[in-house]
């Protein structure tokens, strides 16, 4: 619910509302407006009598949050959420570039690509150590060995790292190495995983499932937020439609829709959306123009030799050119 305070209400009046609802386990977000305070309240609605809150001193009115996702909604928190990792901020109005190989393939390979993307202007290094492959016979990732290479690449370049976690039991381990956890498209509704990540408090990027509606995606975010972890970044990576020329269909409209419905930052993944490197550049630029808080791109020095997703991977030189173009579009659009 949203509690709108009277203009003349004092900080003490607001504090007593917060204390009242937090006593029954609810979480709050207070917005200090120019002429009044507004308090967003989520969780444990059964224990709260909305009319009783409405009668408390200083309260102008109480409104229910209309969406099923509460903590993820703009109604609850009108100001943008900014997720901070190291010296990088996601959601503060400037565009963040995440780049690296689909999979961590080895120490030397990762260090090479990490230095290349850093030099080209990337802000965050990506690389999968646990890979959600459609076939159990495909390369499944290097596991903890891959996490160690990512940590070494962070040391060497200063770039924070993002990597996928698929198993709730592995959340503490991956948190030790990664700055941002990635929840892949196939796990958007893996509630055991989302609960474990919520409890960890660690920054996380939640990818949209290829069959997920925007509401289902935001409900996935709500699972994480319900544990008090608001360090959630959303990622649009393409959805399944009838078209087969591209790997998925890039739902670019999800970017402004999320901006309206939610306060969470939204990152675009054109690599997985289109699946072919030829189309990645134009879709990345479109995502920047559409207002994405960041893009995540797969980069590999030898895409033909990549252990996964080579078809959609950019070579470092092409990636460097794209970074310049995206920064130019960002400068025009923001
Ligand atoms: C990936 O980022 O390499 C990946 C597997 O992405 P998705 O979950 O979007 O398919
Ligand atoms: Mn991939």
CSV table of C-alpha atoms and ligand atoms in Angstrom, one decimal:
chain,number,residue,atom,x,y,z
A,1,UNK,CA,0.0,0.0,0.0
A,2,UNK,CA,1.0,3.6,-0.4
A,3,UNK,CA,0.5,5.9,2.6
A,4,UNK,CA,0.2,9.6,1.6
A,5,UNK,CA,1.0,11.9,4.6
A,6,UNK,CA,-0.7,15.3,5.1
A,7,UNK,CA,1.4,18.3,4.1
A,8,UNK,CA,1.4,19.4,7.8
A,9,UNK,CA,2.4,15.9,9.1
A,10,UNK,CA,5.7,15.8,10.9
A,11,UNK,CA,8.7,13.4,10.6
A,12,UNK,CA,7.5,11.8,13.9
A,13,UNK,CA,4.1,11.0,12.4
A,14,UNK,CA,5.8,9.3,9.5
A,15,UNK,CA,8.1,7.4,11.8
A,16,UNK,CA,5.2,6.0,13.8
A,17,UNK,CA,3.6,4.7,10.6
A,18,UNK,CA,6.9,3.1,9.6
A,19,UNK,CA,7.3,1.6,13.1
A,20,UNK,CA,3.7,0.3,13.0
A,21,UNK,CA,3.9,-1.5,9.7
A,22,UNK,CA,7.5,-2.8,10.2
A,23,UNK,CA,6.5,-4.3,13.5
A,24,UNK,CA,4.4,-6.8,11.5
A,25,UNK,CA,7.2,-7.6,9.1
A,26,UNK,CA,6.5,-5.1,6.3
A,27,UNK,CA,9.1,-3.2,4.4
A,28,UNK,CA,8.9,0.5,3.7
A,29,UNK,CA,10.3,3.0,1.3
A,30,UNK,CA,9.8,6.7,2.2
A,31,UNK,CA,9.8,9.4,-0.4
A,32,UNK,CA,10.5,12.9,0.9
A,33,UNK,CA,8.4,15.0,-1.5
A,34,UNK,CA,8.7,18.8,-1.7
A,35,UNK,CA,5.4,19.3,0.2
A,36,UNK,CA,4.7,15.9,1.7
A,37,UNK,CA,6.0,12.4,2.5
A,38,UNK,CA,4.8,9.3,0.8
A,39,UNK,CA,5.5,5.9,2.4
A,40,UNK,CA,5.4,2.7,0.3
A,41,UNK,CA,4.6,-0.4,2.3
A,42,UNK,CA,5.0,-4.0,1.1
A,43,UNK,CA,4.7,-7.5,2.6
A,44,UNK,CA,2.5,-9.3,5.1
A,45,UNK,CA,-0.6,-7.5,4.0
A,46,UNK,CA,-2.8,-9.9,6.0
A,47,UNK,CA,-1.5,-8.5,9.3
A,48,UNK,CA,-2.4,-4.9,8.4
A,49,UNK,CA,-5.7,-3.2,8.5
A,50,UNK,CA,-5.6,-0.5,5.8
A,51,UNK,CA,-8.4,1.4,7.5
A,52,UNK,CA,-6.6,1.5,10.8
A,53,UNK,CA,-3.5,2.9,9.1
A,54,UNK,CA,-5.7,5.5,7.4
A,55,UNK,CA,-6.8,6.7,10.8
A,56,UNK,CA,-3.3,7.2,12.2
A,57,UNK,CA,-2.2,10.8,12.9
A,58,UNK,CA,-0.9,12.7,9.9
A,59,UNK,CA,-2.2,10.3,7.3
A,60,UNK,CA,-4.0,11.9,4.3
A,61,UNK,CA,-5.0,8.7,2.5
A,62,UNK,CA,-4.0,5.1,2.0
A,63,UNK,CA,-4.0,3.5,-1.5
A,64,UNK,CA,-3.4,-0.2,-2.3
A,65,UNK,CA,-0.7,-0.9,-4.9
A,66,UNK,CA,-2.6,-2.0,-8.0
A,67,UNK,CA,0.1,-4.3,-9.4
A,68,UNK,CA,0.8,-7.9,-8.1
A,69,UNK,CA,4.5,-7.0,-8.0
A,70,UNK,CA,4.7,-4.5,-5.1
A,71,UNK,CA,8.3,-3.8,-4.2
A,72,UNK,CA,9.3,-3.9,-7.9
A,73,UNK,CA,6.7,-1.4,-8.9
A,74,UNK,CA,7.1,2.4,-9.6
A,75,UNK,CA,4.1,3.0,-7.4
A,76,UNK,CA,6.0,1.7,-4.4
A,77,UNK,CA,9.2,3.6,-5.3
A,78,UNK,CA,8.9,6.4,-7.9
A,79,UNK,CA,12.7,7.1,-7.9
A,80,UNK,CA,15.0,5.0,-10.0
A,81,UNK,CA,17.0,2.3,-8.2
A,82,UNK,CA,20.7,2.5,-8.7
A,83,UNK,CA,22.8,-0.7,-8.3
A,84,UNK,CA,26.4,0.0,-7.3
A,85,UNK,CA,29.2,-2.5,-7.9
A,86,UNK,CA,32.7,-1.3,-7.3
A,87,UNK,CA,32.9,2.1,-9.0
A,88,UNK,CA,30.2,1.3,-11.5
A,89,UNK,CA,26.6,2.5,-11.1
A,90,UNK,CA,23.7,0.9,-13.0
A,91,UNK,CA,20.6,2.9,-13.3
A,92,UNK,CA,21.9,6.4,-12.7
A,93,UNK,CA,21.2,7.7,-16.2
A,94,UNK,CA,24.4,6.8,-17.9
A,95,UNK,CA,24.8,3.6,-19.9
A,96,UNK,CA,26.8,0.7,-18.6
A,97,UNK,CA,28.6,-1.7,-21.0
A,98,UNK,CA,29.0,-5.4,-19.9
A,99,UNK,CA,31.1,-7.6,-22.2
A,100,UNK,CA,33.0,-10.8,-22.4
A,101,UNK,CA,32.8,-14.3,-23.6
A,102,UNK,CA,29.7,-16.5,-23.3
A,103,UNK,CA,31.7,-19.1,-21.4
A,104,UNK,CA,34.9,-18.8,-19.5
A,105,UNK,CA,37.1,-21.1,-21.5
A,106,UNK,CA,40.5,-20.9,-19.8
A,107,UNK,CA,42.8,-18.6,-17.8
A,108,UNK,CA,44.8,-17.1,-20.8
A,109,UNK,CA,41.7,-16.8,-23.0
A,110,UNK,CA,39.7,-15.0,-20.3
A,111,UNK,CA,42.5,-12.6,-19.4
A,112,UNK,CA,43.0,-11.8,-23.1
A,113,UNK,CA,39.4,-11.0,-23.7
A,114,UNK,CA,39.1,-9.1,-20.4
A,115,UNK,CA,41.9,-6.8,-21.4
A,116,UNK,CA,40.4,-6.3,-24.9
A,117,UNK,CA,37.0,-5.3,-23.7
A,118,UNK,CA,38.4,-3.1,-21.0
A,119,UNK,CA,40.5,-1.3,-23.6
A,120,UNK,CA,37.5,-0.9,-25.8
A,121,UNK,CA,35.5,0.8,-23.0
A,122,UNK,CA,33.6,-1.9,-21.2
A,123,UNK,CA,32.6,-1.3,-17.6
A,124,UNK,CA,31.9,-4.8,-16.4
A,125,UNK,CA,33.3,-8.2,-17.5
A,126,UNK,CA,30.9,-11.1,-18.3
A,127,UNK,CA,31.6,-14.8,-18.6
A,128,UNK,CA,29.8,-18.0,-17.7
A,129,UNK,CA,31.4,-20.6,-15.4
A,130,UNK,CA,28.1,-22.5,-14.9
A,131,UNK,CA,26.4,-22.8,-18.3
A,132,UNK,CA,22.7,-23.5,-18.8
A,133,UNK,CA,23.0,-25.5,-22.0
A,134,UNK,CA,20.0,-26.8,-23.9
A,135,UNK,CA,21.8,-30.2,-24.3
A,136,UNK,CA,23.4,-32.1,-21.4
A,137,UNK,CA,26.1,-33.2,-23.8
A,138,UNK,CA,27.3,-29.6,-24.6
A,139,UNK,CA,30.1,-27.9,-22.6
A,140,UNK,CA,28.6,-27.2,-19.1
A,141,UNK,CA,31.2,-24.6,-18.0
A,142,UNK,CA,34.4,-24.8,-15.9
A,143,UNK,CA,32.6,-24.4,-12.6
A,144,UNK,CA,34.7,-23.0,-9.7
A,145,UNK,CA,37.8,-23.0,-11.8
A,146,UNK,CA,36.1,-20.5,-14.1
A,147,UNK,CA,35.1,-18.4,-11.1
A,148,UNK,CA,38.7,-18.2,-10.1
A,149,UNK,CA,39.7,-17.0,-13.5
A,150,UNK,CA,37.0,-14.3,-13.4
A,151,UNK,CA,38.3,-13.1,-10.0
A,152,UNK,CA,41.8,-13.0,-11.5
A,153,UNK,CA,40.6,-11.0,-14.5
A,154,UNK,CA,38.9,-8.6,-12.2
A,155,UNK,CA,42.2,-8.1,-10.3
A,156,UNK,CA,44.0,-7.6,-13.6
A,157,UNK,CA,41.6,-5.2,-15.2
A,158,UNK,CA,39.7,-3.6,-12.3
A,159,UNK,CA,36.4,-4.5,-14.0
A,160,UNK,CA,33.7,-5.9,-11.8
A,161,UNK,CA,32.4,-9.3,-13.0
A,162,UNK,CA,29.0,-10.8,-13.7
A,163,UNK,CA,28.5,-14.6,-13.9
A,164,UNK,CA,25.5,-17.0,-13.9
A,165,UNK,CA,24.4,-19.1,-10.9
A,166,UNK,CA,21.9,-21.9,-11.5
A,167,UNK,CA,21.8,-23.8,-8.3
A,168,UNK,CA,20.6,-22.3,-5.0
A,169,UNK,CA,23.2,-24.3,-3.1
A,170,UNK,CA,26.0,-22.6,-5.1
A,171,UNK,CA,24.8,-19.0,-4.4
A,172,UNK,CA,27.2,-18.5,-1.5
A,173,UNK,CA,30.2,-19.8,-3.6
A,174,UNK,CA,29.4,-17.7,-6.6
A,175,UNK,CA,28.9,-14.6,-4.3
A,176,UNK,CA,32.5,-15.0,-3.2
A,177,UNK,CA,33.8,-14.5,-6.7
A,178,UNK,CA,31.2,-12.4,-8.6
A,179,UNK,CA,30.2,-8.8,-8.2
A,180,UNK,CA,26.8,-9.5,-9.9
A,181,UNK,CA,25.0,-12.8,-10.0
A,182,UNK,CA,23.2,-13.6,-13.3
A,183,UNK,CA,19.9,-15.5,-13.3
A,184,UNK,CA,19.6,-16.9,-16.8
A,185,UNK,CA,16.4,-16.9,-18.9
A,186,UNK,CA,15.8,-20.6,-18.1
A,187,UNK,CA,15.7,-19.8,-14.4
A,188,UNK,CA,13.5,-16.7,-14.3
A,189,UNK,CA,10.9,-18.6,-12.4
A,190,UNK,CA,13.2,-20.9,-10.4
A,191,UNK,CA,11.8,-19.7,-7.1
A,192,UNK,CA,14.2,-21.7,-4.9
A,193,UNK,CA,17.1,-19.9,-6.7
A,194,UNK,CA,15.4,-16.5,-6.5
A,195,UNK,CA,14.8,-16.9,-2.7
A,196,UNK,CA,18.4,-17.9,-2.1
A,197,UNK,CA,19.6,-14.9,-4.0
A,198,UNK,CA,17.2,-12.6,-2.2
A,199,UNK,CA,18.6,-13.8,1.1
A,200,UNK,CA,22.2,-13.3,0.0
A,201,UNK,CA,21.6,-9.5,-0.6
A,202,UNK,CA,24.0,-9.8,-3.5
A,203,UNK,CA,23.5,-7.7,-6.7
A,204,UNK,CA,21.8,-9.7,-9.3
A,205,UNK,CA,20.7,-9.4,-13.0
A,206,UNK,CA,17.5,-11.2,-13.7
A,207,UNK,CA,17.1,-12.2,-17.3
A,208,UNK,CA,13.6,-12.4,-18.8
A,209,UNK,CA,12.6,-15.9,-19.8
A,210,UNK,CA,12.0,-16.4,-23.5
A,211,UNK,CA,8.4,-17.3,-22.7
A,212,UNK,CA,7.9,-14.9,-19.8
A,213,UNK,CA,5.5,-12.0,-19.8
A,214,UNK,CA,6.7,-8.7,-18.3
A,215,UNK,CA,4.4,-9.3,-15.3
A,216,UNK,CA,5.9,-12.8,-14.7
A,217,UNK,CA,9.4,-11.3,-15.0
A,218,UNK,CA,8.6,-8.6,-12.5
A,219,UNK,CA,7.1,-11.2,-10.2
A,220,UNK,CA,10.5,-13.0,-10.4
A,221,UNK,CA,12.2,-9.8,-9.3
A,222,UNK,CA,9.6,-9.5,-6.5
A,223,UNK,CA,10.8,-12.9,-5.1
A,224,UNK,CA,14.3,-11.4,-4.7
A,225,UNK,CA,13.1,-8.1,-3.4
A,226,UNK,CA,10.7,-9.7,-0.9
A,227,UNK,CA,13.8,-10.8,1.1
A,228,UNK,CA,15.0,-7.2,1.3
A,229,UNK,CA,17.5,-7.5,-1.6
A,230,UNK,CA,16.7,-4.5,-3.8
A,231,UNK,CA,20.0,-4.8,-5.8
A,232,UNK,CA,18.1,-6.1,-8.8
A,233,UNK,CA,18.8,-5.4,-12.5
A,234,UNK,CA,16.4,-6.6,-15.2
A,235,UNK,CA,17.7,-7.9,-18.6
A,236,UNK,CA,15.7,-8.2,-21.8
A,237,UNK,CA,17.3,-11.0,-23.9
A,238,UNK,CA,14.7,-11.7,-26.5
A,239,UNK,CA,11.5,-13.8,-26.4
A,240,UNK,CA,10.3,-16.6,-28.5
A,241,UNK,CA,8.0,-15.7,-31.4
A,242,UNK,CA,7.3,-17.3,-34.8
A,243,UNK,CA,10.4,-15.8,-36.5
A,244,UNK,CA,13.3,-18.2,-37.1
A,245,UNK,CA,15.8,-15.9,-38.9
A,246,UNK,CA,16.9,-14.6,-35.5
A,247,UNK,CA,17.5,-16.8,-32.4
A,248,UNK,CA,14.8,-14.9,-30.5
A,249,UNK,CA,12.8,-11.8,-31.1
A,250,UNK,CA,14.2,-8.7,-29.4
A,251,UNK,CA,11.4,-7.1,-27.4
A,252,UNK,CA,12.8,-3.6,-27.4
A,253,UNK,CA,9.5,-2.2,-26.2
A,254,UNK,CA,10.2,-4.0,-22.9
A,255,UNK,CA,12.7,-1.2,-22.2
A,256,UNK,CA,10.3,1.7,-22.0
A,257,UNK,CA,7.6,-0.5,-20.5
A,258,UNK,CA,9.9,-1.6,-17.6
A,259,UNK,CA,10.9,2.1,-17.1
A,260,UNK,CA,7.3,2.9,-16.6
A,261,UNK,CA,6.2,0.0,-14.5
A,262,UNK,CA,9.3,-0.4,-12.3
A,263,UNK,CA,12.1,1.5,-10.7
A,264,UNK,CA,14.7,-1.2,-11.4
A,265,UNK,CA,17.4,-0.7,-14.0
A,266,UNK,CA,17.0,-2.4,-17.3
A,267,UNK,CA,19.9,-3.9,-19.4
A,268,UNK,CA,19.5,-5.2,-23.0
A,269,UNK,CA,21.2,-8.3,-24.3
A,270,UNK,CA,21.2,-8.0,-28.1
A,271,UNK,CA,23.6,-11.0,-28.4
A,272,UNK,CA,21.2,-13.6,-27.2
A,273,UNK,CA,18.2,-11.8,-28.6
A,274,UNK,CA,19.3,-12.0,-32.3
A,275,UNK,CA,21.8,-14.8,-32.1
A,276,UNK,CA,23.8,-13.6,-35.1
A,277,UNK,CA,26.7,-11.1,-34.8
A,278,UNK,CA,25.7,-9.2,-37.9
A,279,UNK,CA,22.5,-7.9,-36.2
A,280,UNK,CA,24.0,-7.3,-32.8
A,281,UNK,CA,25.4,-3.8,-33.6
A,282,UNK,CA,22.1,-2.3,-34.9
A,283,UNK,CA,20.1,-3.8,-32.0
A,284,UNK,CA,22.6,-2.6,-29.4
A,285,UNK,CA,22.3,1.0,-30.7
A,286,UNK,CA,18.5,0.7,-30.8
A,287,UNK,CA,18.6,-0.5,-27.2
A,288,UNK,CA,20.6,2.6,-26.1
A,289,UNK,CA,18.2,4.9,-28.0
A,290,UNK,CA,15.3,3.2,-26.3
A,291,UNK,CA,16.7,4.1,-22.9
A,292,UNK,CA,18.4,1.0,-21.6
A,293,UNK,CA,20.6,1.5,-18.5
A,294,UNK,CA,23.1,-0.9,-20.0
A,295,UNK,CA,23.9,-3.5,-22.7
A,296,UNK,CA,25.5,-6.9,-22.2
A,297,UNK,CA,27.4,-8.2,-25.2
A,298,UNK,CA,29.3,-11.4,-26.0
A,299,UNK,CA,32.8,-10.8,-27.3
A,300,UNK,CA,35.3,-13.5,-28.4
A,301,UNK,CA,38.7,-13.1,-30.1
A,302,UNK,CA,37.9,-16.1,-32.3
A,303,UNK,CA,34.2,-16.6,-32.5
A,304,UNK,CA,34.6,-19.7,-34.8
A,305,UNK,CA,36.5,-21.4,-32.0
A,306,UNK,CA,34.1,-20.4,-29.1
A,307,UNK,CA,32.9,-23.2,-26.9
A,308,UNK,CA,29.4,-21.6,-26.8
A,309,UNK,CA,27.5,-18.9,-28.7
A,310,UNK,CA,30.3,-18.1,-31.2
A,311,UNK,CA,27.7,-17.3,-33.9
A,312,UNK,CA,26.5,-14.3,-31.9
A,313,UNK,CA,29.9,-13.1,-30.6
A,314,UNK,CA,31.6,-10.0,-31.7
A,315,UNK,CA,35.3,-9.8,-32.3
A,316,UNK,CA,37.1,-7.2,-30.0
A,317,UNK,CA,37.7,-4.8,-32.9
A,318,UNK,CA,34.1,-4.7,-33.9
A,319,UNK,CA,33.0,-4.4,-30.3
A,320,UNK,CA,35.4,-1.4,-29.8
A,321,UNK,CA,33.8,0.4,-32.8
A,322,UNK,CA,30.3,-0.4,-31.5
A,323,UNK,CA,31.2,1.1,-28.1
A,324,UNK,CA,32.1,4.4,-29.8
A,325,UNK,CA,28.8,4.4,-31.7
A,326,UNK,CA,26.7,3.5,-28.6
A,327,UNK,CA,28.4,6.3,-26.6
A,328,UNK,CA,27.5,8.7,-29.4
A,329,UNK,CA,23.9,7.7,-29.4
A,330,UNK,CA,23.8,7.9,-25.6
A,331,UNK,CA,25.1,11.5,-25.8
A,332,UNK,CA,22.2,12.4,-28.2
A,333,UNK,CA,19.5,10.6,-26.3
A,334,UNK,CA,20.1,11.5,-22.6
B,1,LIG,C1,24.2,-16.3,-21.3
B,1,LIG,O1,24.2,-15.1,-20.9
B,1,LIG,O2,25.2,-16.8,-21.8
B,1,LIG,C2,22.9,-17.0,-21.4
B,1,LIG,C3,22.9,-18.3,-21.3
B,1,LIG,O3,21.9,-16.2,-21.5
B,1,LIG,P1,20.3,-16.6,-21.5
B,1,LIG,O4,20.0,-17.1,-20.1
B,1,LIG,O5,19.6,-15.3,-21.8
B,1,LIG,O6,20.0,-17.6,-22.5
B,2,LIG,MN1,25.7,-17.1,-24.3
